Amino acid sequence: MVLFDRPENFINRELSWLQFNKRVLEEALDKNNLLLERLKFISIVSSNLDEFFMVRVAAIRQQLEAGLNKPDPSGLTPKEQLLQIAKTTHDMVKKQYRCLKNILRSLTKEGIFFTPASELTNEQRAFIDQYFYETVYPVITPMAVDASRPFPFLANRSLNLAMLLQSSQGETLTAVVQVPSVLPRIIELPQVNDTHHFIFLEEIIKLNSSKIFTGYTIKSTAAFRITRNADLFLDEEETDDLLTEVEKSLRQRRWGEPVRLEIEENTDKQIHNFLSSALDVNVDDIYAINGSLDTTAFMKFSSLDGYDYLRNPTLIPQHPEALINKGDLFEAIKEKDILVHHPYESFDCVLEFVKRAATDPNVLAIKQTLYRVSGNSPVVQALAQAAENGKQVTVLVELKARFDEENNILWARRLDEAGCHVIYGLVGLKTHCKITLVVRRESDEIFRYVHLGTGNYNDNTAKFYSDLGLFTANAQFGVDASTFFNVLSGYSDPPLWNKIEAAPLGLRKKLYNLIQNEIDYSTSENPGHIIAKMNSLIDKDLILKLYEASNKGVTIDLIVRGICGLRPGIPDVSDNITVHSIVGRFLEHSRIFYFKNNGDEKIFLSSADWMTRNMDRRVELLFPVEDKDNMKRIKEILAITLSDTLKTRILQSDGTYKRVDKRNKNIIESQLEFYSMAVEAIKEQTKHNSKDKLFQPVYKKAE
Amino acid sequence: MSKLKTNMLATIHLGSEQMHMKIVQYNKEGQIKPIEHLSRSVNLGEETFKTGKVSFSSVNEVCNLLKGFKRLINEYDITEYKVVATTALREAQNKQYIVDQIKVKTNFDVQVIDVSEEIFLKYKILFKNLYESGFIPQEEGLLFTDISSGGLGITLYKNNSIQYLQNINMGTLRIKENFSKNQRESLHFLNALEEYIYSVIEVIANIICNYKIRYLVLSGVETQLLLEMLKRNIDKANLIIEHIPLRKFKSLYNQVKNKNINQIMHEFNLTERKAEIAIPTIVLYNKIINLTEVDKIIILQVDLVDGIVHDIIDRRINSSWLTSFDKHIVSSARMLAHKYSYDQAHSESVECHSLFLFDKLKKLHGYGQRERLFLQISSILHDIGKFVNLRRHYFYSYRLILSSDIMGFSDEEKEIIANIAYYHSKSVPANSDANYAELNDEAKVTVSKLVAILRLADALDASHNQKIQDLDVTLKANKLEIIVDAREDISLEQWTFAQKSCFFEEVFGIEATIRKKGVMNGALR
């Protein structure tokens, strides 16, 4: 009997995440990518790290402070984890800024300059001074720090300048100026010889610092940035009103303990010491930055006008193949289950589904779960409209969706006011599943239409997250969906489901059973086969179950974009397991599970990653795809994903990721492949159309 | 847009342990399509059994849930719905207050139904399902055993009629509350429980062991638990009928035997609450199985809400099931009469005459099928008191009817039937009689009108010799003439008729006379 549960069989969650961020950084480093795309990746590396520090590092820190020093499955104690995180992150940040420098240097060849203070033209300098006076000065608040004036409270992720001042009498003083977040971070300067010049806001302030503290000389200045613990703490059991509780804790978030201090490299020693003691951060948590702090500003910058040739051409989402030449959406769904692959295929059909339901006189009720939606979301608008049209609308709004809480409260109120029945989440659980139910009365009968997805009902992220969605009018799905909403509303206890499986109820067990089933069927002549695509795999028990399956000869292909705690290639433990990871232009987000089941293949889609939180502390759904054509299509999607050579990295048993050996292989970029498939499908269909329906008169639409 | 109103119906059951709601769609053919089924655990029963009352905090919980149910009812635009409560409310001392609170807070009218109504509703749906799947044998016996948290209902169906019927106040929760927690956790509990259960059902045992019974039909919420423990994969799509081989049940029983609650919880992965209910259920079923030597166990996945749904729809569409179930009711009454050694020929004659008169006098009384059934049952049972004592036999008839389980009637309805029997012979309804005074006004009128008819019918066989072969009536102006065909002398009948018909005139304002066919006028009044 092989012992699977040994520390060396697992990869630490945080280190695995850092590996993921490294893969993102590699995209920035990759000279095959276009310059502004690379800049975008630089920005993503930073925003990823921000969240990592605010949530993960903060959590480990808290564990440690609470006196917990229990090792994780890979045998690392929190203390050891923090050490390794610091070491890896310091290296990563150095690499990131070296890369940024290279990119910026390359951009100068394209006529894009980030001008250092020393190279400003007179005209530019005059512009800067005027900009400072007119725009910046009115919104800054300089704060001196001394015995009577304590170090000010600085908001999480805010950029600040520390200054060392000297009075005419010779006494020194420290002061802090917040770089106003209301102003654009990157400002364009007057052009020089048709080249574009830019400067950072903090540089403008620095250049004019003497005007802020009149009567003092500025000895030195340094930009710095604080990251704080930003996880919400809710006492859900004790609260009647989740809405106000979330609001309250949101205010607290800004006050969390500092977990990281980023500071300009070569900062004056005095300022350095002043900041580190005032903020009480360890040496390891101080990141000396060789460049501009907070590169998240480059995200917006990368969409700079006039430089399309430095960006990937926009891939316009196509009309879904299954809906081509289909008039009525409900009719089409009733005819056949419809599978949609975003963002290659447009998310509009999902919006259309809700919008149609909102105005259709036959629709009795709409029910939907919402996790993250875009600002001014058309989904929210449609739901509100539906309620105003007298439909019964039930919406579960997950207030606790991290970093979206503020947004969520706003539109939860909006829905409430419109007359929707709003459920503000469930005590102790985050509702992460994505399901919409439309109840319709057609002549004399009740019909239910269901949409289930792997991605959020967010029209913005749907443009760059790869997700799958299924529309169905299958009565058994309908009953399940109705009951599911009754369970969420607290009207019913969980039943035995017809088709779906839900966490935290039976999902974990269902997955065990599915894996066990492969083990049971697996023989040396006819080994079992599992393909599982997800964002993260860290649940220890599921990993152990996969080890058991591998050990029994089941072939397991995993496609895990982010964290993966499973270590492949260990003899007798995981030598039948491969782990692919794709970091590409679109964020891989779909969760797909394939089981060979001795030839009677089973395919499921899900909202859940294989993380402990998804299995035990979230409301998630897993649902089968049963239509033969749709199954075929998903198998094709999996096959193409697994054959990707360009954006795939393969996890090695030492925990590192290596690119695919491209020798003797066609170069395949799966995401582009999917896109061209979507385009081809449209072309194919319209070609037929041009013959069949060349003359298509338009009459007044029949009711 | 077509505005064809769908026929939709919602029924809600406030049970002791669960609240259920079922929403269905139905058509004129009686085809039913389920739309929603909700079931949510509540704790009403335990509270009632422990404290005798339902607390107001529980009422709030129930009301919140009912408001949610109402949302769904509105969602489907449903106008036809019914809310029914059973044991937990039935036995709560503060029943009226609770019903009132629910009305105030949710605007639902809760109807608290009696044990026998509950069992009959379930019996009907079970029978229907079995019949429709070709499961009702012609001659062999079917024993319906329904266990709920508050009661146990035993119904024996054989040879196309009800052979035996007994409702016992022994439900799973009640059993549980009979023993203290310590006792329940003791290793001797199972043994004690078996003895206790046997002591209660001994009487039944002595009767049903005389019948050859082929199928045992189990129902009730607890029965689902049994399926769970037998680890039957319940395929929800083709639900309804489950067969359990006897040996499977036996092995389950053996698995449970000699284990305490904790072990059972662990072994079957049950919550404590479920485990505590599972044990008495299994012990009870085992006892009954041992008594009957059945071939097969059948479990149906239907519950009270289904029963209510079918009951309402059957009435709505005037289903043929209505008359068939009335036949079951009548057979159960005959069975009861038989138990008290009734004069079958007389009883049948009275039944026949009174129904004839009832049907002929429709315009006079304005009653329908339900009242006809009251009259029929009281005709069958009017003399059973003679089994106890010939003196004041009407009084004993009244008592026996009240204290027997007759299928298909609520307690109130049984009061009506018993009162009709009470006044069949000497005295006539009067508020000086406590049994009559207790009735509400509407029931009093029902009793009086039906008594008036029953007295005439009884008079027509005063001699208990069934002399009258045929019967006809004419109703003209304020006179009712009954023309009878008889070969023998019917003086006794005529005299008795004259005596008993006064009340008829009192009630209907119509003079009733009897005339022998072929003899013109001059008859005795």
mmCIF file of N, CA and C in Angstrom, chain A residues 361-362 364-365 367 392-394 419-421 439 441-448 476 479 482-483 486-487 490-498 509, chain B residues 1-8 18-19 25 33-42 64-65 67-69 71-72 74-77 234 236-237 269:
data_model
loop_
_atom_site.group_PDB
_atom_site.id
_atom_site.type_symbol
_atom_site.label_atom_id
_atom_site.label_comp_id
_atom_site.label_asym_id
_atom_site.label_seq_id
_atom_site.Cartn_x
_atom_site.Cartn_y
_atom_site.Cartn_z
ATOM 1 N N PRO A 361 -44.378 38.570 -22.163
ATOM 2 C CA PRO A 361 -45.596 38.516 -21.343
ATOM 3 C C PRO A 361 -45.877 37.125 -20.781
ATOM 4 N N ASN A 362 -45.314 36.087 -21.391
ATOM 5 C CA ASN A 362 -45.582 34.738 -20.912
ATOM 6 C C ASN A 362 -44.707 34.325 -19.741
ATOM 7 N N LEU A 364 -43.405 34.127 -16.177
ATOM 8 C CA LEU A 364 -43.973 34.341 -14.849
ATOM 9 C C LEU A 364 -42.897 34.761 -13.866
ATOM 10 N N ALA A 365 -41.729 34.115 -13.968
ATOM 11 C CA ALA A 365 -40.720 34.357 -12.944
ATOM 12 C C ALA A 365 -39.322 34.213 -13.517
ATOM 13 N N LYS A 367 -35.337 33.780 -11.931
ATOM 14 C CA LYS A 367 -34.532 33.612 -10.723
ATOM 15 C C LYS A 367 -33.079 33.501 -11.136
ATOM 16 N N GLN A 392 -42.273 37.917 -11.139
ATOM 17 C CA GLN A 392 -41.691 37.559 -9.848
ATOM 18 C C GLN A 392 -40.197 37.348 -10.085
ATOM 19 N N VAL A 393 -39.389 38.169 -9.457
ATOM 20 C CA VAL A 393 -37.950 38.058 -9.673
ATOM 21 C C VAL A 393 -37.267 37.742 -8.351
ATOM 22 N N THR A 394 -36.531 36.671 -8.350
ATOM 23 C CA THR A 394 -35.769 36.302 -7.161
ATOM 24 C C THR A 394 -34.292 36.364 -7.527
ATOM 25 N N GLY A 419 -38.390 45.975 -6.629
ATOM 26 C CA GLY A 419 -39.406 44.997 -6.267
ATOM 27 C C GLY A 419 -38.976 43.560 -6.439
ATOM 28 N N CYS A 420 -37.676 43.341 -6.623
ATOM 29 C CA CYS A 420 -37.186 41.971 -6.703
ATOM 30 C C CYS A 420 -37.140 41.392 -5.292
ATOM 31 N N HIS A 421 -37.233 40.091 -5.244
ATOM 32 C CA HIS A 421 -37.040 39.394 -3.977
ATOM 33 C C HIS A 421 -35.544 39.127 -3.883
ATOM 34 N N VAL A 439 -39.234 30.906 -15.747
ATOM 35 C CA VAL A 439 -40.466 30.113 -15.738
ATOM 36 C C VAL A 439 -41.447 30.782 -16.689
ATOM 37 N N ARG A 441 -45.141 30.494 -19.009
ATOM 38 C CA ARG A 441 -46.382 29.788 -19.272
ATOM 39 C C ARG A 441 -46.663 29.861 -20.762
ATOM 40 N N GLU A 442 -46.661 28.710 -21.391
ATOM 41 C CA GLU A 442 -46.895 28.686 -22.832
ATOM 42 C C GLU A 442 -48.236 28.025 -23.069
ATOM 43 N N SER A 443 -49.130 28.750 -23.666
ATOM 44 C CA SER A 443 -50.554 28.428 -23.787
ATOM 45 C C SER A 443 -51.047 27.900 -22.446
ATOM 46 N N ASP A 444 -50.998 26.625 -22.213
ATOM 47 C CA ASP A 444 -51.613 26.147 -20.992
ATOM 48 C C ASP A 444 -50.627 25.477 -20.049
ATOM 49 N N GLU A 445 -49.351 25.521 -20.427
ATOM 50 C CA GLU A 445 -48.418 24.719 -19.657
ATOM 51 C C GLU A 445 -47.238 25.515 -19.130
ATOM 52 N N ILE A 446 -46.675 25.029 -18.055
ATOM 53 C CA ILE A 446 -45.519 25.668 -17.460
ATOM 54 C C ILE A 446 -44.248 25.068 -18.061
ATOM 55 N N PHE A 447 -43.377 25.923 -18.556
ATOM 56 C CA PHE A 447 -42.083 25.458 -19.048
ATOM 57 C C PHE A 447 -40.981 26.195 -18.325
ATOM 58 N N ARG A 448 -39.886 25.499 -18.124
ATOM 59 C CA ARG A 448 -38.772 26.145 -17.437
ATOM 60 C C ARG A 448 -37.532 26.119 -18.313
ATOM 61 N N GLN A 476 -36.098 17.978 -16.268
ATOM 62 C CA GLN A 476 -35.431 17.568 -15.027
ATOM 63 C C GLN A 476 -34.480 18.649 -14.528
ATOM 64 N N VAL A 479 -36.801 21.259 -12.927
ATOM 65 C CA VAL A 479 -37.235 20.926 -11.563
ATOM 66 C C VAL A 479 -36.080 21.167 -10.590
ATOM 67 N N SER A 482 -35.648 24.941 -10.054
ATOM 68 C CA SER A 482 -36.688 25.472 -9.172
ATOM 69 C C SER A 482 -36.391 25.119 -7.729
ATOM 70 N N THR A 483 -36.102 23.849 -7.522
ATOM 71 C CA THR A 483 -35.854 23.389 -6.162
ATOM 72 C C THR A 483 -34.607 24.049 -5.589
ATOM 73 N N ASN A 486 -35.507 27.267 -4.359
ATOM 74 C CA ASN A 486 -36.289 27.132 -3.129
ATOM 75 C C ASN A 486 -35.383 26.846 -1.946
ATOM 76 N N VAL A 487 -34.333 26.070 -2.197
ATOM 77 C CA VAL A 487 -33.374 25.779 -1.126
ATOM 78 C C VAL A 487 -32.632 27.061 -0.752
ATOM 79 N N GLY A 490 -34.554 29.303 1.332
ATOM 80 C CA GLY A 490 -34.887 28.777 2.655
ATOM 81 C C GLY A 490 -36.276 28.186 2.714
ATOM 82 N N TYR A 491 -36.894 27.945 1.556
ATOM 83 C CA TYR A 491 -38.238 27.386 1.557
ATOM 84 C C TYR A 491 -38.238 25.867 1.577
ATOM 85 N N SER A 492 -37.095 25.299 1.270
ATOM 86 C CA SER A 492 -37.096 23.850 1.169
ATOM 87 C C SER A 492 -35.744 23.298 1.585
ATOM 88 N N ASP A 493 -35.767 22.079 2.093
ATOM 89 C CA ASP A 493 -34.511 21.392 2.385
ATOM 90 C C ASP A 493 -33.992 20.794 1.087
ATOM 91 N N PRO A 494 -32.690 20.565 1.020
ATOM 92 C CA PRO A 494 -32.153 19.989 -0.216
ATOM 93 C C PRO A 494 -32.770 18.627 -0.498
ATOM 94 N N PRO A 495 -33.196 18.396 -1.720
ATOM 95 C CA PRO A 495 -33.810 17.124 -2.087
ATOM 96 C C PRO A 495 -32.755 16.211 -2.699
ATOM 97 N N LEU A 496 -33.215 15.138 -3.292
ATOM 98 C CA LEU A 496 -32.329 14.360 -4.160
ATOM 99 C C LEU A 496 -32.443 15.011 -5.531
ATOM 100 N N TRP A 497 -31.322 15.426 -6.083
ATOM 101 C CA TRP A 497 -31.378 16.127 -7.357
ATOM 102 C C TRP A 497 -31.566 15.155 -8.506
ATOM 103 N N ASN A 498 -32.185 15.637 -9.564
ATOM 104 C CA ASN A 498 -32.302 14.826 -10.777
ATOM 105 C C ASN A 498 -30.990 14.803 -11.537
ATOM 106 N N LYS A 509 -18.681 14.404 -2.539
ATOM 107 C CA LYS A 509 -18.920 12.977 -2.604
ATOM 108 C C LYS A 509 -19.119 12.523 -4.053
ATOM 109 N N MET B 1 -51.945 37.163 -27.089
ATOM 110 C CA MET B 1 -51.462 36.081 -26.223
ATOM 111 C C MET B 1 -52.639 35.261 -25.726
ATOM 112 N N SER B 2 -52.477 33.986 -25.729
ATOM 113 C CA SER B 2 -53.564 33.152 -25.248
ATOM 114 C C SER B 2 -53.688 33.313 -23.744
ATOM 115 N N LYS B 3 -54.899 33.560 -23.309
ATOM 116 C CA LYS B 3 -55.074 33.777 -21.867
ATOM 117 C C LYS B 3 -55.795 32.589 -21.246
ATOM 118 N N LEU B 4 -55.508 31.421 -21.807
ATOM 119 C CA LEU B 4 -56.120 30.220 -21.277
ATOM 120 C C LEU B 4 -55.626 29.996 -19.862
ATOM 121 N N LYS B 5 -56.537 29.999 -18.942
ATOM 122 C CA LYS B 5 -56.142 29.844 -17.542
ATOM 123 C C LYS B 5 -55.697 28.409 -17.287
ATOM 124 N N THR B 6 -54.478 28.260 -16.814
ATOM 125 C CA THR B 6 -54.033 26.913 -16.496
ATOM 126 C C THR B 6 -54.693 26.480 -15.201
ATOM 127 N N ASN B 7 -54.990 25.211 -15.124
ATOM 128 C CA ASN B 7 -55.506 24.689 -13.879
ATOM 129 C C ASN B 7 -54.342 24.354 -12.982
ATOM 130 N N MET B 8 -54.114 25.193 -12.021
ATOM 131 C CA MET B 8 -53.004 24.915 -11.112
ATOM 132 C C MET B 8 -53.527 24.893 -9.698
ATOM 133 N N GLN B 18 -42.132 18.264 9.164
ATOM 134 C CA GLN B 18 -41.849 18.897 7.892
ATOM 135 C C GLN B 18 -43.006 19.723 7.412
ATOM 136 N N MET B 19 -42.666 20.750 6.675
ATOM 137 C CA MET B 19 -43.698 21.476 5.963
ATOM 138 C C MET B 19 -43.515 21.167 4.487
ATOM 139 N N GLN B 25 -50.127 20.965 -11.902
ATOM 140 C CA GLN B 25 -50.990 21.402 -12.980
ATOM 141 C C GLN B 25 -51.878 20.210 -13.304
ATOM 142 N N LYS B 33 -49.523 17.066 -13.452
ATOM 143 C CA LYS B 33 -48.107 17.262 -13.729
ATOM 144 C C LYS B 33 -47.513 18.047 -12.563
ATOM 145 N N PRO B 34 -46.546 17.458 -11.879
ATOM 146 C CA PRO B 34 -45.962 18.183 -10.752
ATOM 147 C C PRO B 34 -45.134 19.370 -11.231
ATOM 148 N N ILE B 35 -45.252 20.486 -10.548
ATOM 149 C CA ILE B 35 -44.477 21.665 -10.907
ATOM 150 C C ILE B 35 -43.422 21.954 -9.845
ATOM 151 N N GLU B 36 -43.840 21.984 -8.612
ATOM 152 C CA GLU B 36 -42.870 22.234 -7.547
ATOM 153 C C GLU B 36 -43.188 21.324 -6.369
ATOM 154 N N HIS B 37 -42.121 20.892 -5.711
ATOM 155 C CA HIS B 37 -42.313 20.182 -4.462
ATOM 156 C C HIS B 37 -41.297 20.713 -3.467
ATOM 157 N N LEU B 38 -41.799 21.272 -2.384
ATOM 158 C CA LEU B 38 -40.896 21.827 -1.382
ATOM 159 C C LEU B 38 -41.110 21.085 -0.085
ATOM 160 N N SER B 39 -40.031 20.847 0.609
ATOM 161 C CA SER B 39 -40.209 20.276 1.926
ATOM 162 C C SER B 39 -39.111 20.805 2.824
ATOM 163 N N ARG B 40 -39.523 21.282 3.960
ATOM 164 C CA ARG B 40 -38.567 21.932 4.852
ATOM 165 C C ARG B 40 -38.795 21.407 6.262
ATOM 166 N N SER B 41 -37.712 21.058 6.944
ATOM 167 C CA SER B 41 -37.830 20.526 8.298
ATOM 168 C C SER B 41 -38.289 21.603 9.269
ATOM 169 N N VAL B 42 -39.214 21.227 10.121
ATOM 170 C CA VAL B 42 -39.615 22.106 11.213
ATOM 171 C C VAL B 42 -39.692 21.255 12.483
ATOM 172 N N ASN B 64 -43.017 32.604 8.385
ATOM 173 C CA ASN B 64 -42.021 33.050 7.412
ATOM 174 C C ASN B 64 -41.944 32.093 6.233
ATOM 175 N N LEU B 65 -41.989 30.820 6.585
ATOM 176 C CA LEU B 65 -41.938 29.815 5.537
ATOM 177 C C LEU B 65 -43.195 29.902 4.658
ATOM 178 N N LYS B 67 -44.977 32.470 4.116
ATOM 179 C CA LYS B 67 -44.896 33.655 3.249
ATOM 180 C C LYS B 67 -44.078 33.323 2.008
ATOM 181 N N GLY B 68 -43.026 32.558 2.205
ATOM 182 C CA GLY B 68 -42.219 32.121 1.068
ATOM 183 C C GLY B 68 -43.045 31.264 0.122
ATOM 184 N N PHE B 69 -43.814 30.340 0.707
ATOM 185 C CA PHE B 69 -44.671 29.484 -0.116
ATOM 186 C C PHE B 69 -45.652 30.360 -0.902
ATOM 187 N N ARG B 71 -45.218 33.343 -1.911
ATOM 188 C CA ARG B 71 -44.505 33.960 -3.041
ATOM 189 C C ARG B 71 -44.587 33.062 -4.269
ATOM 190 N N LEU B 72 -44.314 31.775 -4.030
ATOM 191 C CA LEU B 72 -44.343 30.836 -5.150
ATOM 192 C C LEU B 72 -45.746 30.698 -5.715
ATOM 193 N N ASN B 74 -48.002 32.927 -5.752
ATOM 194 C CA ASN B 74 -48.245 34.118 -6.569
ATOM 195 C C ASN B 74 -47.468 34.066 -7.872
ATOM 196 N N GLU B 75 -46.270 33.495 -7.768
ATOM 197 C CA GLU B 75 -45.430 33.408 -8.944
ATOM 198 C C GLU B 75 -46.156 32.704 -10.084
ATOM 199 N N TYR B 76 -46.859 31.657 -9.739
ATOM 200 C CA TYR B 76 -47.573 30.906 -10.770
ATOM 201 C C TYR B 76 -48.998 31.399 -10.927
ATOM 202 N N ASP B 77 -49.325 32.463 -10.198
ATOM 203 C CA ASP B 77 -50.650 33.032 -10.366
ATOM 204 C C ASP B 77 -51.735 32.034 -9.961
ATOM 205 N N ILE B 234 -33.054 5.996 -4.999
ATOM 206 C CA ILE B 234 -34.381 6.401 -5.412
ATOM 207 C C ILE B 234 -34.260 7.206 -6.697
ATOM 208 N N LYS B 236 -35.709 9.520 -8.888
ATOM 209 C CA LYS B 236 -36.832 10.433 -8.735
ATOM 210 C C LYS B 236 -37.713 10.500 -9.977
ATOM 211 N N ALA B 237 -37.120 10.190 -11.108
ATOM 212 C CA ALA B 237 -37.887 10.320 -12.339
ATOM 213 C C ALA B 237 -39.030 9.304 -12.396
ATOM 214 N N ASN B 269 -25.251 6.786 8.753
ATOM 215 C CA ASN B 269 -24.999 8.184 8.434
ATOM 216 C C ASN B 269 -26.275 9.027 8.580
#
